[in-house]
Amino acid sequence: MVQRASDRWISIALSLLLHGALLAALVYGWWFFREQRRAPPTPPIAATVIDARTLKGLEQPAPQPAAAPKPPPPPEDVGPPQPTPEERAAREQAEQARRQAEEQKAAQERAAAERAAAEKEAADRAVEKAVAKAAAAKAAADKAAAKAAAERARQDEADRREREADLKRSLAAEEHADVARNGAALASWESMIAAKINRAWLRPPTAKAGIDCMLNVTQVPGGEVTQVSIGQCNGDQAVRESIEAAVYRASPLPPPPDPALFDRNLKIDFKPD
């Protein structure tokens, strides 16, 4: 805690007043003691012995002792000593310094309060901008989400319609293929494939008359053969291998007269005779 100059001067005045009172008490005690010593000694009393009977009826009241002199009044309290010009100047300077310090402190507090208010206002504006920006971003996100949802719904509807159209086309193609397979076109196509394989077959010496083998042929669009396997067959191993080689030599196979007849996996009943 900082002691002010005025408090220091008050402490000095109180100390001087206390010391003055003590000094006055000492002076009074010393003066009273001196007056008592100056009082004259009591002279001896001359007395004559008289019979009590003679003095009967002549008794007089004893004389009253003299009143003691009144003590002098205590010295008048004149209060603390007046400060000197240097002390007054020092007090004025201290008071001025105190006022300047208080004014400076008040100015600093006002400046700090103004800075705090400005910072709070700036923070509030920043919060408002952030809230507005977040609200705008949310609105944009909601709009984008709604647009994306509408686009997904439109795409889903388009996909559904496309799937329905594909299903209808597939059903129609399957129906058309079933009709074609049940007709003479399928038999004609299988006959063309068997004839081309027969032309490419190199008959081995062990082949007997009446060869009848079931061929499992896998092809790709365009008729290129990718795989051949021999199922039930009445020929020996040499006959089987020669027929398998003949299928690869016959690649690409003849295309079907109707595209609906195309099938990747064919079963050809090979009867070369």
PDB file of C-alpha atoms in Angstrom:
ATOM      1  CA  MET A   1       0.000   0.000   0.000  1.00  0.00           C
ATOM      2  CA  VAL A   2       1.414   3.477  -0.969  1.00  0.00           C
ATOM      3  CA  GLN A   3       1.437   5.999   1.894  1.00  0.00           C
ATOM      4  CA  ARG A   4       0.210   9.415   0.831  1.00  0.00           C
ATOM      5  CA  ALA A   5       2.136  12.567   1.776  1.00  0.00           C
ATOM      6  CA  SER A   6      -0.858  14.009   3.672  1.00  0.00           C
ATOM      7  CA  ASP A   7      -0.974  10.914   5.908  1.00  0.00           C
ATOM      8  CA  ARG A   8       2.722  11.304   6.668  1.00  0.00           C
ATOM      9  CA  TRP A   9       2.264  14.955   7.687  1.00  0.00           C
ATOM     10  CA  ILE A  10      -0.698  14.086   9.904  1.00  0.00           C
ATOM     11  CA  SER A  11       1.423  11.444  11.640  1.00  0.00           C
ATOM     12  CA  ILE A  12       4.190  14.017  12.238  1.00  0.00           C
ATOM     13  CA  ALA A  13       1.679  16.571  13.691  1.00  0.00           C
ATOM     14  CA  LEU A  14       0.181  13.986  16.056  1.00  0.00           C
ATOM     15  CA  SER A  15       3.657  12.970  17.232  1.00  0.00           C
ATOM     16  CA  LEU A  16       4.605  16.611  17.894  1.00  0.00           C
ATOM     17  CA  LEU A  17       1.344  17.179  19.802  1.00  0.00           C
ATOM     18  CA  LEU A  18       1.964  14.133  21.998  1.00  0.00           C
ATOM     19  CA  HIS A  19       5.533  15.208  22.775  1.00  0.00           C
ATOM     20  CA  GLY A  20       4.298  18.758  23.604  1.00  0.00           C
ATOM     21  CA  ALA A  21       1.731  17.377  26.053  1.00  0.00           C
ATOM     22  CA  LEU A  22       4.369  15.229  27.753  1.00  0.00           C
ATOM     23  CA  LEU A  23       6.708  18.216  27.979  1.00  0.00           C
ATOM     24  CA  ALA A  24       3.963  20.382  29.513  1.00  0.00           C
ATOM     25  CA  ALA A  25       3.208  17.708  32.117  1.00  0.00           C
ATOM     26  CA  LEU A  26       6.894  17.516  33.058  1.00  0.00           C
ATOM     27  CA  VAL A  27       7.156  21.315  33.379  1.00  0.00           C
ATOM     28  CA  TYR A  28       4.052  21.466  35.574  1.00  0.00           C
ATOM     29  CA  GLY A  29       5.363  18.743  37.857  1.00  0.00           C
ATOM     30  CA  TRP A  30       8.715  20.426  38.178  1.00  0.00           C
ATOM     31  CA  TRP A  31       7.072  23.825  38.993  1.00  0.00           C
ATOM     32  CA  PHE A  32       4.714  22.313  41.587  1.00  0.00           C
ATOM     33  CA  PHE A  33       7.608  20.534  43.326  1.00  0.00           C
ATOM     34  CA  ARG A  34       9.616  23.755  43.453  1.00  0.00           C
ATOM     35  CA  GLU A  35       6.734  25.742  45.017  1.00  0.00           C
ATOM     36  CA  GLN A  36       6.286  23.165  47.722  1.00  0.00           C
ATOM     37  CA  ARG A  37       9.944  23.420  48.658  1.00  0.00           C
ATOM     38  CA  ARG A  38       9.746  27.228  48.869  1.00  0.00           C
ATOM     39  CA  ALA A  39       6.877  27.166  51.491  1.00  0.00           C
ATOM     40  CA  PRO A  40       8.162  28.492  55.021  1.00  0.00           C
ATOM     41  CA  PRO A  41       8.496  25.919  57.804  1.00  0.00           C
ATOM     42  CA  THR A  42       5.824  25.903  60.520  1.00  0.00           C
ATOM     43  CA  PRO A  43       7.086  27.838  63.714  1.00  0.00           C
ATOM     44  CA  PRO A  44       7.100  26.084  67.127  1.00  0.00           C
ATOM     45  CA  ILE A  45       3.936  26.537  69.214  1.00  0.00           C
ATOM     46  CA  ALA A  46       4.270  27.999  72.784  1.00  0.00           C
ATOM     47  CA  ALA A  47       1.889  26.356  75.249  1.00  0.00           C
ATOM     48  CA  THR A  48       0.982  26.750  78.949  1.00  0.00           C
ATOM     49  CA  VAL A  49      -0.412  23.904  80.980  1.00  0.00           C
ATOM     50  CA  ILE A  50      -3.808  24.843  82.406  1.00  0.00           C
ATOM     51  CA  ASP A  51      -6.099  22.790  84.500  1.00  0.00           C
ATOM     52  CA  ALA A  52      -8.937  21.403  82.647  1.00  0.00           C
ATOM     53  CA  ARG A  53     -11.386  22.536  85.250  1.00  0.00           C
ATOM     54  CA  THR A  54     -10.258  26.098  84.864  1.00  0.00           C
ATOM     55  CA  LEU A  55     -10.765  25.909  81.173  1.00  0.00           C
ATOM     56  CA  LYS A  56     -14.170  24.346  81.571  1.00  0.00           C
ATOM     57  CA  GLY A  57     -16.626  26.500  79.841  1.00  0.00           C
ATOM     58  CA  LEU A  58     -13.894  28.426  78.112  1.00  0.00           C
ATOM     59  CA  GLU A  59     -13.336  25.984  75.329  1.00  0.00           C
ATOM     60  CA  GLN A  60     -12.961  27.583  71.909  1.00  0.00           C
ATOM     61  CA  PRO A  61     -13.087  25.927  68.538  1.00  0.00           C
ATOM     62  CA  ALA A  62      -9.764  24.937  67.162  1.00  0.00           C
ATOM     63  CA  PRO A  63      -8.490  27.148  64.391  1.00  0.00           C
ATOM     64  CA  GLN A  64      -9.074  25.912  60.835  1.00  0.00           C
ATOM     65  CA  PRO A  65      -5.928  25.002  58.930  1.00  0.00           C
ATOM     66  CA  ALA A  66      -4.954  27.332  56.144  1.00  0.00           C
ATOM     67  CA  ALA A  67      -6.130  26.333  52.697  1.00  0.00           C
ATOM     68  CA  ALA A  68      -3.443  24.994  50.459  1.00  0.00           C
ATOM     69  CA  PRO A  69      -2.517  27.282  47.570  1.00  0.00           C
ATOM     70  CA  LYS A  70      -4.187  26.470  44.266  1.00  0.00           C
ATOM     71  CA  PRO A  71      -1.912  24.923  41.681  1.00  0.00           C
ATOM     72  CA  PRO A  72      -1.234  27.052  38.662  1.00  0.00           C
ATOM     73  CA  PRO A  73      -3.320  26.248  35.597  1.00  0.00           C
ATOM     74  CA  PRO A  74      -1.721  23.928  33.044  1.00  0.00           C
ATOM     75  CA  PRO A  75      -0.091  25.560  30.083  1.00  0.00           C
ATOM     76  CA  GLU A  76      -2.468  26.361  27.244  1.00  0.00           C
ATOM     77  CA  ASP A  77      -2.521  23.832  24.429  1.00  0.00           C
ATOM     78  CA  VAL A  78      -1.382  25.750  21.417  1.00  0.00           C
ATOM     79  CA  GLY A  79      -1.702  22.755  19.063  1.00  0.00           C
ATOM     80  CA  PRO A  80       0.922  21.389  16.673  1.00  0.00           C
ATOM     81  CA  PRO A  81       3.636  23.738  15.492  1.00  0.00           C
ATOM     82  CA  GLN A  82       3.001  25.587  12.296  1.00  0.00           C
ATOM     83  CA  PRO A  83       4.812  24.095   9.314  1.00  0.00           C
ATOM     84  CA  THR A  84       7.694  25.980   7.802  1.00  0.00           C
ATOM     85  CA  PRO A  85       7.547  27.347   4.240  1.00  0.00           C
ATOM     86  CA  GLU A  86       9.724  24.456   3.088  1.00  0.00           C
ATOM     87  CA  GLU A  87       7.339  21.981   4.667  1.00  0.00           C
ATOM     88  CA  ARG A  88       4.322  23.707   3.115  1.00  0.00           C
ATOM     89  CA  ALA A  89       6.032  23.638  -0.277  1.00  0.00           C
ATOM     90  CA  ALA A  90       6.845  19.949   0.194  1.00  0.00           C
ATOM     91  CA  ARG A  91       3.244  19.277   1.189  1.00  0.00           C
ATOM     92  CA  GLU A  92       1.937  21.153  -1.841  1.00  0.00           C
ATOM     93  CA  GLN A  93       4.304  19.241  -4.130  1.00  0.00           C
ATOM     94  CA  ALA A  94       3.259  15.941  -2.550  1.00  0.00           C
ATOM     95  CA  GLU A  95      -0.424  16.845  -2.898  1.00  0.00           C
ATOM     96  CA  GLN A  96       0.129  17.892  -6.518  1.00  0.00           C
ATOM     97  CA  ALA A  97       1.988  14.656  -7.216  1.00  0.00           C
ATOM     98  CA  ARG A  98      -0.841  12.704  -5.584  1.00  0.00           C
ATOM     99  CA  ARG A  99      -3.461  14.487  -7.705  1.00  0.00           C
ATOM    100  CA  GLN A 100      -1.395  13.910 -10.860  1.00  0.00           C
ATOM    101  CA  ALA A 101      -1.019  10.226  -9.989  1.00  0.00           C
ATOM    102  CA  GLU A 102      -4.771   9.929  -9.396  1.00  0.00           C
ATOM    103  CA  GLU A 103      -5.533  11.731 -12.657  1.00  0.00           C
ATOM    104  CA  GLN A 104      -3.070   9.529 -14.532  1.00  0.00           C
ATOM    105  CA  LYS A 105      -4.584   6.415 -12.963  1.00  0.00           C
ATOM    106  CA  ALA A 106      -8.091   7.600 -13.865  1.00  0.00           C
ATOM    107  CA  ALA A 107      -6.954   8.328 -17.438  1.00  0.00           C
ATOM    108  CA  GLN A 108      -5.385   4.878 -17.693  1.00  0.00           C
ATOM    109  CA  GLU A 109      -8.571   3.287 -16.366  1.00  0.00           C
ATOM    110  CA  ARG A 110     -10.674   5.227 -18.890  1.00  0.00           C
ATOM    111  CA  ALA A 111      -8.324   4.243 -21.715  1.00  0.00           C
ATOM    112  CA  ALA A 112      -8.450   0.596 -20.600  1.00  0.00           C
ATOM    113  CA  ALA A 113     -12.254   0.725 -20.421  1.00  0.00           C
ATOM    114  CA  GLU A 114     -12.408   2.280 -23.904  1.00  0.00           C
ATOM    115  CA  ARG A 115     -10.056  -0.380 -25.283  1.00  0.00           C
ATOM    116  CA  ALA A 116     -12.113  -3.131 -23.650  1.00  0.00           C
ATOM    117  CA  ALA A 117     -15.307  -1.656 -25.092  1.00  0.00           C
ATOM    118  CA  ALA A 118     -13.722  -1.390 -28.554  1.00  0.00           C
ATOM    119  CA  GLU A 119     -12.428  -4.959 -28.362  1.00  0.00           C
ATOM    120  CA  LYS A 120     -15.844  -6.206 -27.220  1.00  0.00           C
ATOM    121  CA  GLU A 121     -17.532  -4.344 -30.059  1.00  0.00           C
ATOM    122  CA  ALA A 122     -15.051  -5.788 -32.570  1.00  0.00           C
ATOM    123  CA  ALA A 123     -15.577  -9.270 -31.123  1.00  0.00           C
ATOM    124  CA  ASP A 124     -19.351  -8.847 -31.343  1.00  0.00           C
ATOM    125  CA  ARG A 125     -19.058  -7.744 -34.979  1.00  0.00           C
ATOM    126  CA  ALA A 126     -16.810 -10.713 -35.719  1.00  0.00           C
ATOM    127  CA  VAL A 127     -19.311 -13.064 -34.082  1.00  0.00           C
ATOM    128  CA  GLU A 128     -22.152 -11.513 -36.082  1.00  0.00           C
ATOM    129  CA  LYS A 129     -20.184 -11.908 -39.308  1.00  0.00           C
ATOM    130  CA  ALA A 130     -19.326 -15.504 -38.443  1.00  0.00           C
ATOM    131  CA  VAL A 131     -22.959 -16.280 -37.633  1.00  0.00           C
ATOM    132  CA  ALA A 132     -24.116 -14.660 -40.872  1.00  0.00           C
ATOM    133  CA  LYS A 133     -21.443 -16.520 -42.832  1.00  0.00           C
ATOM    134  CA  ALA A 134     -22.394 -19.813 -41.189  1.00  0.00           C
ATOM    135  CA  ALA A 135     -26.072 -19.173 -41.926  1.00  0.00           C
ATOM    136  CA  ALA A 136     -25.252 -18.398 -45.566  1.00  0.00           C
ATOM    137  CA  ALA A 137     -23.080 -21.500 -45.818  1.00  0.00           C
ATOM    138  CA  LYS A 138     -25.853 -23.624 -44.282  1.00  0.00           C
ATOM    139  CA  ALA A 139     -28.408 -22.160 -46.682  1.00  0.00           C
ATOM    140  CA  ALA A 140     -26.074 -22.870 -49.608  1.00  0.00           C
ATOM    141  CA  ALA A 141     -25.449 -26.387 -48.334  1.00  0.00           C
ATOM    142  CA  ASP A 142     -29.177 -26.989 -47.896  1.00  0.00           C
ATOM    143  CA  LYS A 143     -29.801 -25.689 -51.395  1.00  0.00           C
ATOM    144  CA  ALA A 144     -27.036 -27.887 -52.805  1.00  0.00           C
ATOM    145  CA  ALA A 145     -28.383 -30.880 -50.855  1.00  0.00           C
ATOM    146  CA  ALA A 146     -31.897 -30.253 -52.159  1.00  0.00           C
ATOM    147  CA  LYS A 147     -30.550 -29.924 -55.691  1.00  0.00           C
ATOM    148  CA  ALA A 148     -28.509 -33.115 -55.288  1.00  0.00           C
ATOM    149  CA  ALA A 149     -31.547 -34.925 -53.884  1.00  0.00           C
ATOM    150  CA  ALA A 150     -33.646 -33.759 -56.837  1.00  0.00           C
ATOM    151  CA  GLU A 151     -30.882 -34.824 -59.237  1.00  0.00           C
ATOM    152  CA  ARG A 152     -30.659 -38.241 -57.556  1.00  0.00           C
ATOM    153  CA  ALA A 153     -34.408 -38.629 -57.740  1.00  0.00           C
ATOM    154  CA  ARG A 154     -34.349 -37.668 -61.428  1.00  0.00           C
ATOM    155  CA  GLN A 155     -31.452 -40.064 -62.081  1.00  0.00           C
ATOM    156  CA  ASP A 156     -33.179 -42.833 -60.137  1.00  0.00           C
ATOM    157  CA  GLU A 157     -36.321 -42.299 -62.180  1.00  0.00           C
ATOM    158  CA  ALA A 158     -34.291 -42.332 -65.394  1.00  0.00           C
ATOM    159  CA  ASP A 159     -32.484 -45.494 -64.277  1.00  0.00           C
ATOM    160  CA  ARG A 160     -35.784 -47.115 -63.383  1.00  0.00           C
ATOM    161  CA  ARG A 161     -37.209 -46.271 -66.768  1.00  0.00           C
ATOM    162  CA  GLU A 162     -34.045 -47.519 -68.453  1.00  0.00           C
ATOM    163  CA  ARG A 163     -34.204 -50.767 -66.516  1.00  0.00           C
ATOM    164  CA  GLU A 164     -37.824 -51.194 -67.461  1.00  0.00           C
ATOM    165  CA  ALA A 165     -36.967 -50.514 -71.099  1.00  0.00           C
ATOM    166  CA  ASP A 166     -34.047 -52.972 -70.957  1.00  0.00           C
ATOM    167  CA  LEU A 167     -36.280 -55.562 -69.369  1.00  0.00           C
ATOM    168  CA  LYS A 168     -38.882 -55.036 -72.048  1.00  0.00           C
ATOM    169  CA  ARG A 169     -36.237 -55.282 -74.767  1.00  0.00           C
ATOM    170  CA  SER A 170     -34.782 -58.398 -73.174  1.00  0.00           C
ATOM    171  CA  LEU A 171     -38.174 -60.006 -72.894  1.00  0.00           C
ATOM    172  CA  ALA A 172     -38.912 -59.111 -76.471  1.00  0.00           C
ATOM    173  CA  ALA A 173     -35.548 -60.426 -77.649  1.00  0.00           C
ATOM    174  CA  GLU A 174     -35.969 -63.592 -75.617  1.00  0.00           C
ATOM    175  CA  GLU A 175     -39.412 -64.088 -76.982  1.00  0.00           C
ATOM    176  CA  HIS A 176     -38.127 -63.496 -80.493  1.00  0.00           C
ATOM    177  CA  ALA A 177     -35.210 -65.882 -79.892  1.00  0.00           C
ATOM    178  CA  ASP A 178     -37.549 -68.538 -78.563  1.00  0.00           C
ATOM    179  CA  VAL A 179     -39.647 -68.194 -81.646  1.00  0.00           C
ATOM    180  CA  ALA A 180     -36.562 -68.335 -83.839  1.00  0.00           C
ATOM    181  CA  ARG A 181     -35.115 -71.346 -82.016  1.00  0.00           C
ATOM    182  CA  ASN A 182     -38.315 -73.225 -82.363  1.00  0.00           C
ATOM    183  CA  GLY A 183     -38.338 -72.565 -86.060  1.00  0.00           C
ATOM    184  CA  ALA A 184     -36.345 -73.778 -89.037  1.00  0.00           C
ATOM    185  CA  ALA A 185     -33.816 -70.924 -88.807  1.00  0.00           C
ATOM    186  CA  LEU A 186     -32.033 -72.482 -85.817  1.00  0.00           C
ATOM    187  CA  ALA A 187     -31.795 -75.885 -87.498  1.00  0.00           C
ATOM    188  CA  SER A 188     -30.434 -74.246 -90.645  1.00  0.00           C
ATOM    189  CA  TRP A 189     -27.765 -72.350 -88.655  1.00  0.00           C
ATOM    190  CA  GLU A 190     -26.645 -75.455 -86.774  1.00  0.00           C
ATOM    191  CA  SER A 191     -26.425 -77.313 -90.089  1.00  0.00           C
ATOM    192  CA  MET A 192     -24.156 -74.585 -91.522  1.00  0.00           C
ATOM    193  CA  ILE A 193     -21.855 -74.795 -88.471  1.00  0.00           C
ATOM    194  CA  ALA A 194     -21.692 -78.611 -88.667  1.00  0.00           C
ATOM    195  CA  ALA A 195     -20.963 -78.464 -92.407  1.00  0.00           C
ATOM    196  CA  LYS A 196     -18.072 -76.036 -91.910  1.00  0.00           C
ATOM    197  CA  ILE A 197     -16.591 -78.213 -89.143  1.00  0.00           C
ATOM    198  CA  ASN A 198     -16.975 -81.271 -91.386  1.00  0.00           C
ATOM    199  CA  ARG A 199     -15.082 -79.530 -94.146  1.00  0.00           C
ATOM    200  CA  ALA A 200     -12.294 -78.660 -91.735  1.00  0.00           C
ATOM    201  CA  TRP A 201     -12.130 -82.179 -90.260  1.00  0.00           C
ATOM    202  CA  LEU A 202      -9.149 -84.315 -91.118  1.00  0.00           C
ATOM    203  CA  ARG A 203     -10.476 -87.839 -90.726  1.00  0.00           C
ATOM    204  CA  PRO A 204      -8.023 -90.088 -88.823  1.00  0.00           C
ATOM    205  CA  PRO A 205      -7.399 -93.693 -89.936  1.00  0.00           C
ATOM    206  CA  THR A 206      -9.151 -95.045 -86.835  1.00  0.00           C
ATOM    207  CA  ALA A 207     -12.407 -93.271 -87.625  1.00  0.00           C
ATOM    208  CA  LYS A 208     -15.185 -95.730 -88.374  1.00  0.00           C
ATOM    209  CA  ALA A 209     -18.439 -95.158 -90.144  1.00  0.00           C
ATOM    210  CA  GLY A 210     -21.314 -93.745 -88.139  1.00  0.00           C
ATOM    211  CA  ILE A 211     -19.341 -91.202 -86.062  1.00  0.00           C
ATOM    212  CA  ASP A 212     -21.721 -89.314 -83.740  1.00  0.00           C
ATOM    213  CA  CYS A 213     -20.268 -86.817 -81.235  1.00  0.00           C
ATOM    214  CA  MET A 214     -21.825 -83.998 -79.208  1.00  0.00           C
ATOM    215  CA  LEU A 215     -19.664 -80.836 -79.371  1.00  0.00           C
ATOM    216  CA  ASN A 216     -19.738 -78.102 -76.698  1.00  0.00           C
ATOM    217  CA  VAL A 217     -18.526 -74.954 -78.473  1.00  0.00           C
ATOM    218  CA  THR A 218     -18.018 -71.504 -76.882  1.00  0.00           C
ATOM    219  CA  GLN A 219     -17.847 -68.502 -79.224  1.00  0.00           C
ATOM    220  CA  VAL A 220     -17.786 -64.746 -79.042  1.00  0.00           C
ATOM    221  CA  PRO A 221     -19.719 -62.246 -81.166  1.00  0.00           C
ATOM    222  CA  GLY A 222     -18.285 -62.576 -84.621  1.00  0.00           C
ATOM    223  CA  GLY A 223     -18.124 -66.374 -84.474  1.00  0.00           C
ATOM    224  CA  GLU A 224     -14.552 -66.803 -83.109  1.00  0.00           C
ATOM    225  CA  VAL A 225     -14.247 -70.069 -81.160  1.00  0.00           C
ATOM    226  CA  THR A 226     -12.702 -69.724 -77.694  1.00  0.00           C
ATOM    227  CA  GLN A 227     -13.239 -73.182 -76.243  1.00  0.00           C
ATOM    228  CA  VAL A 228     -14.204 -76.701 -77.429  1.00  0.00           C
ATOM    229  CA  SER A 229     -15.032 -79.825 -75.463  1.00  0.00           C
ATOM    230  CA  ILE A 230     -16.240 -83.207 -76.677  1.00  0.00           C
ATOM    231  CA  GLY A 231     -19.242 -84.654 -74.885  1.00  0.00           C
ATOM    232  CA  GLN A 232     -20.763 -88.027 -75.717  1.00  0.00           C
ATOM    233  CA  CYS A 233     -18.886 -89.525 -78.662  1.00  0.00           C
ATOM    234  CA  ASN A 234     -18.513 -93.002 -80.175  1.00  0.00           C
ATOM    235  CA  GLY A 235     -15.037 -92.319 -81.553  1.00  0.00           C
ATOM    236  CA  ASP A 236     -11.667 -93.065 -80.035  1.00  0.00           C
ATOM    237  CA  GLN A 237      -9.221 -90.529 -78.673  1.00  0.00           C
ATOM    238  CA  ALA A 238      -7.739 -89.780 -82.084  1.00  0.00           C
ATOM    239  CA  VAL A 239     -11.211 -89.077 -83.455  1.00  0.00           C
ATOM    240  CA  ARG A 240     -12.013 -86.793 -80.525  1.00  0.00           C
ATOM    241  CA  GLU A 241      -8.796 -84.812 -80.944  1.00  0.00           C
ATOM    242  CA  SER A 242      -9.273 -84.508 -84.701  1.00  0.00           C
ATOM    243  CA  ILE A 243     -12.836 -83.196 -84.279  1.00  0.00           C
ATOM    244  CA  GLU A 244     -11.705 -80.664 -81.664  1.00  0.00           C
ATOM    245  CA  ALA A 245      -8.980 -79.439 -83.996  1.00  0.00           C
ATOM    246  CA  ALA A 246     -11.506 -79.200 -86.825  1.00  0.00           C
ATOM    247  CA  VAL A 247     -13.727 -76.891 -84.726  1.00  0.00           C
ATOM    248  CA  TYR A 248     -10.813 -74.483 -84.132  1.00  0.00           C
ATOM    249  CA  ARG A 249      -9.947 -74.592 -87.871  1.00  0.00           C
ATOM    250  CA  ALA A 250     -13.591 -73.790 -88.709  1.00  0.00           C
ATOM    251  CA  SER A 251     -13.410 -70.576 -86.622  1.00  0.00           C
ATOM    252  CA  PRO A 252     -14.969 -68.107 -87.168  1.00  0.00           C
ATOM    253  CA  LEU A 253     -18.245 -69.950 -87.341  1.00  0.00           C
ATOM    254  CA  PRO A 254     -21.008 -68.842 -89.713  1.00  0.00           C
ATOM    255  CA  PRO A 255     -23.253 -66.087 -88.262  1.00  0.00           C
ATOM    256  CA  PRO A 256     -26.914 -66.903 -87.597  1.00  0.00           C
ATOM    257  CA  PRO A 257     -29.446 -65.797 -90.198  1.00  0.00           C
ATOM    258  CA  ASP A 258     -31.293 -63.974 -87.394  1.00  0.00           C
ATOM    259  CA  PRO A 259     -29.190 -62.077 -84.773  1.00  0.00           C
ATOM    260  CA  ALA A 260     -31.672 -63.197 -82.134  1.00  0.00           C
ATOM    261  CA  LEU A 261     -30.415 -66.763 -82.602  1.00  0.00           C
ATOM    262  CA  PHE A 262     -26.852 -65.937 -81.480  1.00  0.00           C
ATOM    263  CA  ASP A 263     -25.730 -67.929 -78.469  1.00  0.00           C
ATOM    264  CA  ARG A 264     -22.271 -68.031 -76.933  1.00  0.00           C
ATOM    265  CA  ASN A 265     -22.580 -71.650 -75.885  1.00  0.00           C
ATOM    266  CA  LEU A 266     -23.516 -74.030 -78.698  1.00  0.00           C
ATOM    267  CA  LYS A 267     -24.268 -77.734 -78.670  1.00  0.00           C
ATOM    268  CA  ILE A 268     -23.503 -79.216 -82.074  1.00  0.00           C
ATOM    269  CA  ASP A 269     -24.455 -82.789 -82.939  1.00  0.00           C
ATOM    270  CA  PHE A 270     -21.541 -83.718 -85.218  1.00  0.00           C
ATOM    271  CA  LYS A 271     -22.326 -86.559 -87.626  1.00  0.00           C
ATOM    272  CA  PRO A 272     -19.807 -86.434 -90.460  1.00  0.00           C
ATOM    273  CA  ASP A 273     -21.259 -89.370 -92.389  1.00  0.00           C
TER     274      ASP A 273
END
